Amino acid sequence: MPDGWSGFSYLVINLARFIRPDEVTFSGVNSTPPMLACLLAKRAYDFDFVYLNVAGGVQPTPSTIPISSSDPVLAEGSTAIFANEDFYDLCTRGGMDLCFLGAAQVDGLGRTNVSVIGDWHHPNVRLPGGGGGAVMLPTARRAVTWRTEHSTRTMVETLDFVTAAGGLAGVVTPIAVFVKRDGRLALQSWHPEASLDEVRQRTGFDFVATAATPTPPPSVNESAALQTLDPEGQFERDANIAPLVDRCSLPRRR
Amino acid sequence: MPAPKIMTLADMAARVPDGASLALGGSFLHRGPFAFVRELIRQAKTGLEIIKQSPGYDLDILCRARCVTKARAGIVAMEGNFGLAPWYRRAVELQQIVLEEHACMTLTAGLRAAAFGVPFQPVGGVHGSDLPSLNHWASVTDPYGSGKEVWVIPAIQPDIAVIHVNEANELGDARVYGTYNWDRIMSRAAKQVFIVADTLASVQSFKDRPELTLIPSFMVQAVAVVPNGAWPGSCWPLYEVDYPAVEDYMDTTRDLGLHMACAPERLERVDA
């Protein structure tokens, strides 16, 4: 990659790589990276999938890419409105193949905290809350979360609160992709400009890295699709992801 | 003749007693009854309970004005690039309000119980979460023998559901363009329904397409017509989020009165 692979681009493209042909895939509120991943997959991959979103969209073709991932423009071009109760019920009855759900903290078991930092009753930081998490994480066939910050305070050994538990299939950060294996998160791949050591150093829980490799670089189609979604780089700037490697606090990379 | 339901926003808000529980329609910055919420602040309501799966601006500004003492919610944020709702966060951290934390669908299950006329309602999922013990929710084993354990949520019956809609008529029928979010179940669960409409439409237009009506008039007690009443949020397809106005609101050093003075319903009140 002559120009490097930014943390933002890595995050969006690797979220998109969880999307599979013909499956029902959902992106929700407060979820800009998965929204972009779903729209990217529609442009970059030569297979179809059913894209649903929290704006009621069913296979939408939005004319603009909104700042808010619940913006009603995300239902533009839909032939139906599939509203909130519809997609939740679809999920709990087993009809949601892939669901993207947010998290503030993730533990090694793939459980998430989106509720609080500190004690729930005496919070240091009151976080937004899990939204769909507690219901969708255990009932979606696969759920995938993301973090724009990969650190020992986001990838933790012990959650401050278990907002949701269950079917987490993967986590994407700006430097790594984890997948669930034998009940725990295992490293699948790391950013080719980072290293396994760096991932270990910035992760609070132990994980298996057997068979993990550097992440395959973005394809021409993936890069082109992201370029059409974010031509001015506004989403990338807004995501405000720290530079890939914090060279001050890390041992020399290999 | 039944009493007319069309009234000013001020008269509608005056019908809300201190301490009432209010379900608010829409989601985050989209199609929320925000003009109504600001009118609650102008009338200095206190002790309100807010019920909404995904509140943001509405719950935040009510916390800022100290109108709220309890919130039942699934996710609270300003969304987009704005992140956490600052005044709500502060109110919870300082224990100025009581939070009943839900998943969006557990809150909906509570509303469904009220709508269905039963004391509790099963909900899918929730297994492994700390939310049940936090909220003292019970689970039941399938009485029909599958062996499955299901969480059950007690009924949640709001005193009033307040829904911002695209169009209503003078009788109180209301319709929404785009997603109706959680508004349908809110309207069925609440004891009363208040409608704030961006546009007044003819009764005939509803008769022409009755299947588009989300909330039928017999369930509605009050209607106010407030153009741009979801400001600074969106009302699809009429207008988008006014992001500069939200940015101004998010400046916590800026006086709330400056924000309130920009609200479109202030203009309406001149003629009211």
JSON list of N, CA, C and O in Angstrom, two decimals, chain A residues 210-252:
[
{"chain": "A", "resi": 210, "resn": "THR", "atom": "N", "xyz": [-3.31, -17.88, 17.01]},
{"chain": "A", "resi": 210, "resn": "THR", "atom": "CA", "xyz": [-2.94, -18.96, 16.10]},
{"chain": "A", "resi": 210, "resn": "THR", "atom": "C", "xyz": [-3.52, -18.68, 14.71]},
{"chain": "A", "resi": 210, "resn": "THR", "atom": "O", "xyz": [-4.70, -18.36, 14.60]},
{"chain": "A", "resi": 211, "resn": "ALA", "atom": "N", "xyz": [-2.72, -18.78, 13.72]},
{"chain": "A", "resi": 211, "resn": "ALA", "atom": "CA", "xyz": [-3.16, -18.61, 12.33]},
{"chain": "A", "resi": 211, "resn": "ALA", "atom": "C", "xyz": [-3.47, -17.17, 11.96]},
{"chain": "A", "resi": 211, "resn": "ALA", "atom": "O", "xyz": [-3.92, -16.89, 10.86]},
{"chain": "A", "resi": 212, "resn": "ALA", "atom": "N", "xyz": [-3.26, -16.24, 12.91]},
{"chain": "A", "resi": 212, "resn": "ALA", "atom": "CA", "xyz": [-3.49, -14.83, 12.57]},
{"chain": "A", "resi": 212, "resn": "ALA", "atom": "C", "xyz": [-2.40, -14.33, 11.63]},
{"chain": "A", "resi": 212, "resn": "ALA", "atom": "O", "xyz": [-1.25, -14.75, 11.72]},
{"chain": "A", "resi": 213, "resn": "THR", "atom": "N", "xyz": [-2.78, -13.45, 10.73]},
{"chain": "A", "resi": 213, "resn": "THR", "atom": "CA", "xyz": [-1.87, -12.93, 9.71]},
{"chain": "A", "resi": 213, "resn": "THR", "atom": "C", "xyz": [-2.10, -11.43, 9.55]},
{"chain": "A", "resi": 213, "resn": "THR", "atom": "O", "xyz": [-3.11, -10.91, 10.03]},
{"chain": "A", "resi": 214, "resn": "PRO", "atom": "N", "xyz": [-1.22, -10.75, 8.88]},
{"chain": "A", "resi": 214, "resn": "PRO", "atom": "CA", "xyz": [-1.54, -9.37, 8.51]},
{"chain": "A", "resi": 214, "resn": "PRO", "atom": "C", "xyz": [-2.81, -9.36, 7.64]},
{"chain": "A", "resi": 214, "resn": "PRO", "atom": "O", "xyz": [-3.03, -10.26, 6.84]},
{"chain": "A", "resi": 215, "resn": "THR", "atom": "N", "xyz": [-3.64, -8.35, 7.83]},
{"chain": "A", "resi": 215, "resn": "THR", "atom": "CA", "xyz": [-4.91, -8.27, 7.09]},
{"chain": "A", "resi": 215, "resn": "THR", "atom": "C", "xyz": [-4.64, -8.03, 5.61]},
{"chain": "A", "resi": 215, "resn": "THR", "atom": "O", "xyz": [-3.82, -7.16, 5.27]},
{"chain": "A", "resi": 216, "resn": "PRO", "atom": "N", "xyz": [-5.29, -8.80, 4.73]},
{"chain": "A", "resi": 216, "resn": "PRO", "atom": "CA", "xyz": [-5.12, -8.53, 3.29]},
{"chain": "A", "resi": 216, "resn": "PRO", "atom": "C", "xyz": [-5.49, -7.08, 2.97]},
{"chain": "A", "resi": 216, "resn": "PRO", "atom": "O", "xyz": [-6.48, -6.58, 3.49]},
{"chain": "A", "resi": 217, "resn": "PRO", "atom": "N", "xyz": [-4.69, -6.42, 2.17]},
{"chain": "A", "resi": 217, "resn": "PRO", "atom": "CA", "xyz": [-4.93, -4.99, 1.89]},
{"chain": "A", "resi": 217, "resn": "PRO", "atom": "C", "xyz": [-6.24, -4.76, 1.16]},
{"chain": "A", "resi": 217, "resn": "PRO", "atom": "O", "xyz": [-6.84, -5.70, 0.63]},
{"chain": "A", "resi": 218, "resn": "PRO", "atom": "N", "xyz": [-6.71, -3.52, 1.16]},
{"chain": "A", "resi": 218, "resn": "PRO", "atom": "CA", "xyz": [-7.99, -3.22, 0.49]},
{"chain": "A", "resi": 218, "resn": "PRO", "atom": "C", "xyz": [-7.90, -3.49, -1.00]},
{"chain": "A", "resi": 218, "resn": "PRO", "atom": "O", "xyz": [-6.87, -3.24, -1.62]},
{"chain": "A", "resi": 219, "resn": "SER", "atom": "N", "xyz": [-8.98, -4.03, -1.53]},
{"chain": "A", "resi": 219, "resn": "SER", "atom": "CA", "xyz": [-9.03, -4.24, -2.98]},
{"chain": "A", "resi": 219, "resn": "SER", "atom": "C", "xyz": [-9.28, -2.90, -3.67]},
{"chain": "A", "resi": 219, "resn": "SER", "atom": "O", "xyz": [-9.68, -1.92, -3.04]},
{"chain": "A", "resi": 220, "resn": "VAL", "atom": "N", "xyz": [-9.07, -2.89, -4.94]},
{"chain": "A", "resi": 220, "resn": "VAL", "atom": "CA", "xyz": [-9.35, -1.69, -5.73]},
{"chain": "A", "resi": 220, "resn": "VAL", "atom": "C", "xyz": [-10.81, -1.29, -5.57]},
{"chain": "A", "resi": 220, "resn": "VAL", "atom": "O", "xyz": [-11.14, -0.11, -5.36]},
{"chain": "A", "resi": 221, "resn": "ASN", "atom": "N", "xyz": [-11.70, -2.29, -5.60]},
{"chain": "A", "resi": 221, "resn": "ASN", "atom": "CA", "xyz": [-13.13, -1.99, -5.49]},
{"chain": "A", "resi": 221, "resn": "ASN", "atom": "C", "xyz": [-13.48, -1.43, -4.10]},
{"chain": "A", "resi": 221, "resn": "ASN", "atom": "O", "xyz": [-14.31, -0.53, -3.98]},
{"chain": "A", "resi": 222, "resn": "GLU", "atom": "N", "xyz": [-12.87, -2.00, -3.07]},
{"chain": "A", "resi": 222, "resn": "GLU", "atom": "CA", "xyz": [-13.15, -1.51, -1.72]},
{"chain": "A", "resi": 222, "resn": "GLU", "atom": "C", "xyz": [-12.69, -0.07, -1.56]},
{"chain": "A", "resi": 222, "resn": "GLU", "atom": "O", "xyz": [-13.43, 0.78, -1.03]},
{"chain": "A", "resi": 223, "resn": "SER", "atom": "N", "xyz": [-11.49, 0.20, -2.00]},
{"chain": "A", "resi": 223, "resn": "SER", "atom": "CA", "xyz": [-10.97, 1.58, -1.88]},
{"chain": "A", "resi": 223, "resn": "SER", "atom": "C", "xyz": [-11.81, 2.55, -2.70]},
{"chain": "A", "resi": 223, "resn": "SER", "atom": "O", "xyz": [-12.12, 3.66, -2.24]},
{"chain": "A", "resi": 224, "resn": "ALA", "atom": "N", "xyz": [-12.19, 2.12, -3.90]},
{"chain": "A", "resi": 224, "resn": "ALA", "atom": "CA", "xyz": [-12.98, 3.00, -4.77]},
{"chain": "A", "resi": 224, "resn": "ALA", "atom": "C", "xyz": [-14.34, 3.27, -4.16]},
{"chain": "A", "resi": 224, "resn": "ALA", "atom": "O", "xyz": [-14.85, 4.41, -4.20]},
{"chain": "A", "resi": 225, "resn": "ALA", "atom": "N", "xyz": [-14.94, 2.24, -3.57]},
{"chain": "A", "resi": 225, "resn": "ALA", "atom": "CA", "xyz": [-16.27, 2.41, -2.97]},
{"chain": "A", "resi": 225, "resn": "ALA", "atom": "C", "xyz": [-16.21, 3.37, -1.79]},
{"chain": "A", "resi": 225, "resn": "ALA", "atom": "O", "xyz": [-17.07, 4.25, -1.64]},
{"chain": "A", "resi": 226, "resn": "LEU", "atom": "N", "xyz": [-15.19, 3.24, -0.96]},
{"chain": "A", "resi": 226, "resn": "LEU", "atom": "CA", "xyz": [-15.07, 4.14, 0.19]},
{"chain": "A", "resi": 226, "resn": "LEU", "atom": "C", "xyz": [-14.84, 5.57, -0.30]},
{"chain": "A", "resi": 226, "resn": "LEU", "atom": "O", "xyz": [-15.37, 6.53, 0.28]},
{"chain": "A", "resi": 227, "resn": "GLN", "atom": "N", "xyz": [-14.08, 5.69, -1.38]},
{"chain": "A", "resi": 227, "resn": "GLN", "atom": "CA", "xyz": [-13.83, 7.01, -1.95]},
{"chain": "A", "resi": 227, "resn": "GLN", "atom": "C", "xyz": [-15.14, 7.67, -2.40]},
{"chain": "A", "resi": 227, "resn": "GLN", "atom": "O", "xyz": [-15.36, 8.87, -2.19]},
{"chain": "A", "resi": 228, "resn": "THR", "atom": "N", "xyz": [-16.04, 6.88, -2.99]},
{"chain": "A", "resi": 228, "resn": "THR", "atom": "CA", "xyz": [-17.32, 7.47, -3.44]},
{"chain": "A", "resi": 228, "resn": "THR", "atom": "C", "xyz": [-18.20, 7.84, -2.25]},
{"chain": "A", "resi": 228, "resn": "THR", "atom": "O", "xyz": [-19.01, 8.76, -2.34]},
{"chain": "A", "resi": 229, "resn": "LEU", "atom": "N", "xyz": [-18.07, 7.10, -1.14]},
{"chain": "A", "resi": 229, "resn": "LEU", "atom": "CA", "xyz": [-18.90, 7.39, 0.03]},
{"chain": "A", "resi": 229, "resn": "LEU", "atom": "C", "xyz": [-18.37, 8.58, 0.82]},
{"chain": "A", "resi": 229, "resn": "LEU", "atom": "O", "xyz": [-19.13, 9.28, 1.48]},
{"chain": "A", "resi": 230, "resn": "ASP", "atom": "N", "xyz": [-17.06, 8.79, 0.76]},
{"chain": "A", "resi": 230, "resn": "ASP", "atom": "CA", "xyz": [-16.44, 9.84, 1.56]},
{"chain": "A", "resi": 230, "resn": "ASP", "atom": "C", "xyz": [-15.43, 10.60, 0.73]},
{"chain": "A", "resi": 230, "resn": "ASP", "atom": "O", "xyz": [-14.25, 10.65, 1.04]},
{"chain": "A", "resi": 231, "resn": "PRO", "atom": "N", "xyz": [-15.91, 11.22, -0.37]},
{"chain": "A", "resi": 231, "resn": "PRO", "atom": "CA", "xyz": [-14.98, 11.83, -1.33]},
{"chain": "A", "resi": 231, "resn": "PRO", "atom": "C", "xyz": [-14.15, 12.95, -0.73]},
{"chain": "A", "resi": 231, "resn": "PRO", "atom": "O", "xyz": [-13.00, 13.15, -1.10]},
{"chain": "A", "resi": 232, "resn": "GLU", "atom": "N", "xyz": [-14.72, 13.69, 0.23]},
{"chain": "A", "resi": 232, "resn": "GLU", "atom": "CA", "xyz": [-13.98, 14.80, 0.83]},
{"chain": "A", "resi": 232, "resn": "GLU", "atom": "C", "xyz": [-13.22, 14.39, 2.09]},
{"chain": "A", "resi": 232, "resn": "GLU", "atom": "O", "xyz": [-12.59, 15.22, 2.73]},
{"chain": "A", "resi": 233, "resn": "GLY", "atom": "N", "xyz": [-13.37, 13.12, 2.48]},
{"chain": "A", "resi": 233, "resn": "GLY", "atom": "CA", "xyz": [-12.70, 12.68, 3.71]},
{"chain": "A", "resi": 233, "resn": "GLY", "atom": "C", "xyz": [-13.35, 13.21, 4.98]},
{"chain": "A", "resi": 233, "resn": "GLY", "atom": "O", "xyz": [-12.75, 13.18, 6.05]},
{"chain": "A", "resi": 234, "resn": "GLN", "atom": "N", "xyz": [-14.60, 13.67, 4.86]},
{"chain": "A", "resi": 234, "resn": "GLN", "atom": "CA", "xyz": [-15.27, 14.26, 6.03]},
{"chain": "A", "resi": 234, "resn": "GLN", "atom": "C", "xyz": [-15.55, 13.20, 7.10]},
{"chain": "A", "resi": 234, "resn": "GLN", "atom": "O", "xyz": [-15.33, 13.43, 8.29]},
{"chain": "A", "resi": 235, "resn": "PHE", "atom": "N", "xyz": [-16.05, 12.03, 6.67]},
{"chain": "A", "resi": 235, "resn": "PHE", "atom": "CA", "xyz": [-16.33, 10.98, 7.65]},
{"chain": "A", "resi": 235, "resn": "PHE", "atom": "C", "xyz": [-15.04, 10.54, 8.34]},
{"chain": "A", "resi": 235, "resn": "PHE", "atom": "O", "xyz": [-15.02, 10.27, 9.53]},
{"chain": "A", "resi": 236, "resn": "GLU", "atom": "N", "xyz": [-13.98, 10.47, 7.56]},
{"chain": "A", "resi": 236, "resn": "GLU", "atom": "CA", "xyz": [-12.69, 10.07, 8.14]},
{"chain": "A", "resi": 236, "resn": "GLU", "atom": "C", "xyz": [-12.24, 11.09, 9.19]},
{"chain": "A", "resi": 236, "resn": "GLU", "atom": "O", "xyz": [-11.80, 10.72, 10.28]},
{"chain": "A", "resi": 237, "resn": "ARG", "atom": "N", "xyz": [-12.39, 12.38, 8.87]},
{"chain": "A", "resi": 237, "resn": "ARG", "atom": "CA", "xyz": [-12.00, 13.40, 9.85]},
{"chain": "A", "resi": 237, "resn": "ARG", "atom": "C", "xyz": [-12.89, 13.35, 11.08]},
{"chain": "A", "resi": 237, "resn": "ARG", "atom": "O", "xyz": [-12.43, 13.43, 12.21]},
{"chain": "A", "resi": 238, "resn": "ASP", "atom": "N", "xyz": [-14.20, 13.18, 10.84]},
{"chain": "A", "resi": 238, "resn": "ASP", "atom": "CA", "xyz": [-15.14, 13.15, 11.97]},
{"chain": "A", "resi": 238, "resn": "ASP", "atom": "C", "xyz": [-14.87, 11.95, 12.88]},
{"chain": "A", "resi": 238, "resn": "ASP", "atom": "O", "xyz": [-15.09, 12.02, 14.09]},
{"chain": "A", "resi": 239, "resn": "ALA", "atom": "N", "xyz": [-14.44, 10.84, 12.30]},
{"chain": "A", "resi": 239, "resn": "ALA", "atom": "CA", "xyz": [-14.18, 9.64, 13.12]},
{"chain": "A", "resi": 239, "resn": "ALA", "atom": "C", "xyz": [-13.01, 9.88, 14.06]},
{"chain": "A", "resi": 239, "resn": "ALA", "atom": "O", "xyz": [-12.95, 9.28, 15.14]},
{"chain": "A", "resi": 240, "resn": "ASN", "atom": "N", "xyz": [-12.10, 10.78, 13.66]},
{"chain": "A", "resi": 240, "resn": "ASN", "atom": "CA", "xyz": [-11.04, 11.24, 14.55]},
{"chain": "A", "resi": 240, "resn": "ASN", "atom": "C", "xyz": [-10.27, 10.08, 15.18]},
{"chain": "A", "resi": 240, "resn": "ASN", "atom": "O", "xyz": [-10.07, 10.02, 16.39]},
{"chain": "A", "resi": 241, "resn": "ILE", "atom": "N", "xyz": [-9.88, 9.15, 14.35]},
{"chain": "A", "resi": 241, "resn": "ILE", "atom": "CA", "xyz": [-9.14, 7.98, 14.84]},
{"chain": "A", "resi": 241, "resn": "ILE", "atom": "C", "xyz": [-7.68, 8.36, 14.99]},
{"chain": "A", "resi": 241, "resn": "ILE", "atom": "O", "xyz": [-7.08, 8.98, 14.11]},
{"chain": "A", "resi": 242, "resn": "ALA", "atom": "N", "xyz": [-7.12, 7.98, 16.14]},
{"chain": "A", "resi": 242, "resn": "ALA", "atom": "CA", "xyz": [-5.73, 8.34, 16.43]},
{"chain": "A", "resi": 242, "resn": "ALA", "atom": "C", "xyz": [-4.81, 7.75, 15.36]},
{"chain": "A", "resi": 242, "resn": "ALA", "atom": "O", "xyz": [-5.14, 6.75, 14.73]},
{"chain": "A", "resi": 243, "resn": "PRO", "atom": "N", "xyz": [-3.66, 8.38, 15.17]},
{"chain": "A", "resi": 243, "resn": "PRO", "atom": "CA", "xyz": [-2.70, 7.82, 14.21]},
{"chain": "A", "resi": 243, "resn": "PRO", "atom": "C", "xyz": [-2.46, 6.35, 14.50]},
{"chain": "A", "resi": 243, "resn": "PRO", "atom": "O", "xyz": [-2.52, 5.92, 15.65]},
{"chain": "A", "resi": 244, "resn": "LEU", "atom": "N", "xyz": [-2.17, 5.63, 13.45]},
{"chain": "A", "resi": 244, "resn": "LEU", "atom": "CA", "xyz": [-2.17, 4.18, 13.53]},
{"chain": "A", "resi": 244, "resn": "LEU", "atom": "C", "xyz": [-1.32, 3.64, 14.66]},
{"chain": "A", "resi": 244, "resn": "LEU", "atom": "O", "xyz": [-1.74, 2.84, 15.46]},
{"chain": "A", "resi": 245, "resn": "VAL", "atom": "N", "xyz": [-0.09, 4.10, 14.72]},
{"chain": "A", "resi": 245, "resn": "VAL", "atom": "CA", "xyz": [0.82, 3.56, 15.73]},
{"chain": "A", "resi": 245, "resn": "VAL", "atom": "C", "xyz": [1.24, 4.68, 16.66]},
{"chain": "A", "resi": 245, "resn": "VAL", "atom": "O", "xyz": [1.71, 5.73, 16.22]},
{"chain": "A", "resi": 246, "resn": "ASP", "atom": "N", "xyz": [1.02, 4.45, 17.93]},
{"chain": "A", "resi": 246, "resn": "ASP", "atom": "CA", "xyz": [1.48, 5.41, 18.92]},
{"chain": "A", "resi": 246, "resn": "ASP", "atom": "C", "xyz": [2.93, 5.07, 19.24]},
{"chain": "A", "resi": 246, "resn": "ASP", "atom": "O", "xyz": [3.23, 4.31, 20.13]},
{"chain": "A", "resi": 247, "resn": "ARG", "atom": "N", "xyz": [3.83, 5.66, 18.48]},
{"chain": "A", "resi": 247, "resn": "ARG", "atom": "CA", "xyz": [5.22, 5.22, 18.55]},
{"chain": "A", "resi": 247, "resn": "ARG", "atom": "C", "xyz": [5.90, 5.63, 19.84]},
{"chain": "A", "resi": 247, "resn": "ARG", "atom": "O", "xyz": [6.95, 5.13, 20.20]},
{"chain": "A", "resi": 248, "resn": "CYS", "atom": "N", "xyz": [5.29, 6.57, 20.55]},
{"chain": "A", "resi": 248, "resn": "CYS", "atom": "CA", "xyz": [5.92, 7.01, 21.80]},
{"chain": "A", "resi": 248, "resn": "CYS", "atom": "C", "xyz": [5.82, 5.95, 22.88]},
{"chain": "A", "resi": 248, "resn": "CYS", "atom": "O", "xyz": [6.68, 5.84, 23.73]},
{"chain": "A", "resi": 249, "resn": "SER", "atom": "N", "xyz": [4.75, 5.19, 22.88]},
{"chain": "A", "resi": 249, "resn": "SER", "atom": "CA", "xyz": [4.49, 4.32, 24.02]},
{"chain": "A", "resi": 249, "resn": "SER", "atom": "C", "xyz": [4.72, 2.85, 23.70]},
{"chain": "A", "resi": 249, "resn": "SER", "atom": "O", "xyz": [4.40, 1.99, 24.49]},
{"chain": "A", "resi": 250, "resn": "LEU", "atom": "N", "xyz": [5.28, 2.60, 22.55]},
{"chain": "A", "resi": 250, "resn": "LEU", "atom": "CA", "xyz": [5.42, 1.20, 22.15]},
{"chain": "A", "resi": 250, "resn": "LEU", "atom": "C", "xyz": [6.88, 0.84, 21.91]},
{"chain": "A", "resi": 250, "resn": "LEU", "atom": "O", "xyz": [7.67, 1.70, 21.50]},
{"chain": "A", "resi": 251, "resn": "PRO", "atom": "N", "xyz": [7.22, -0.40, 22.15]},
{"chain": "A", "resi": 251, "resn": "PRO", "atom": "CA", "xyz": [8.56, -0.85, 21.75]},
{"chain": "A", "resi": 251, "resn": "PRO", "atom": "C", "xyz": [8.68, -0.80, 20.22]},
{"chain": "A", "resi": 251, "resn": "PRO", "atom": "O", "xyz": [7.67, -0.73, 19.52]},
{"chain": "A", "resi": 252, "resn": "ARG", "atom": "N", "xyz": [9.88, -0.82, 19.74]},
{"chain": "A", "resi": 252, "resn": "ARG", "atom": "CA", "xyz": [10.08, -0.77, 18.28]},
{"chain": "A", "resi": 252, "resn": "ARG", "atom": "C", "xyz": [9.38, -1.92, 17.61]},
{"chain": "A", "resi": 252, "resn": "ARG", "atom": "O", "xyz": [9.40, -3.05, 18.07]}
]
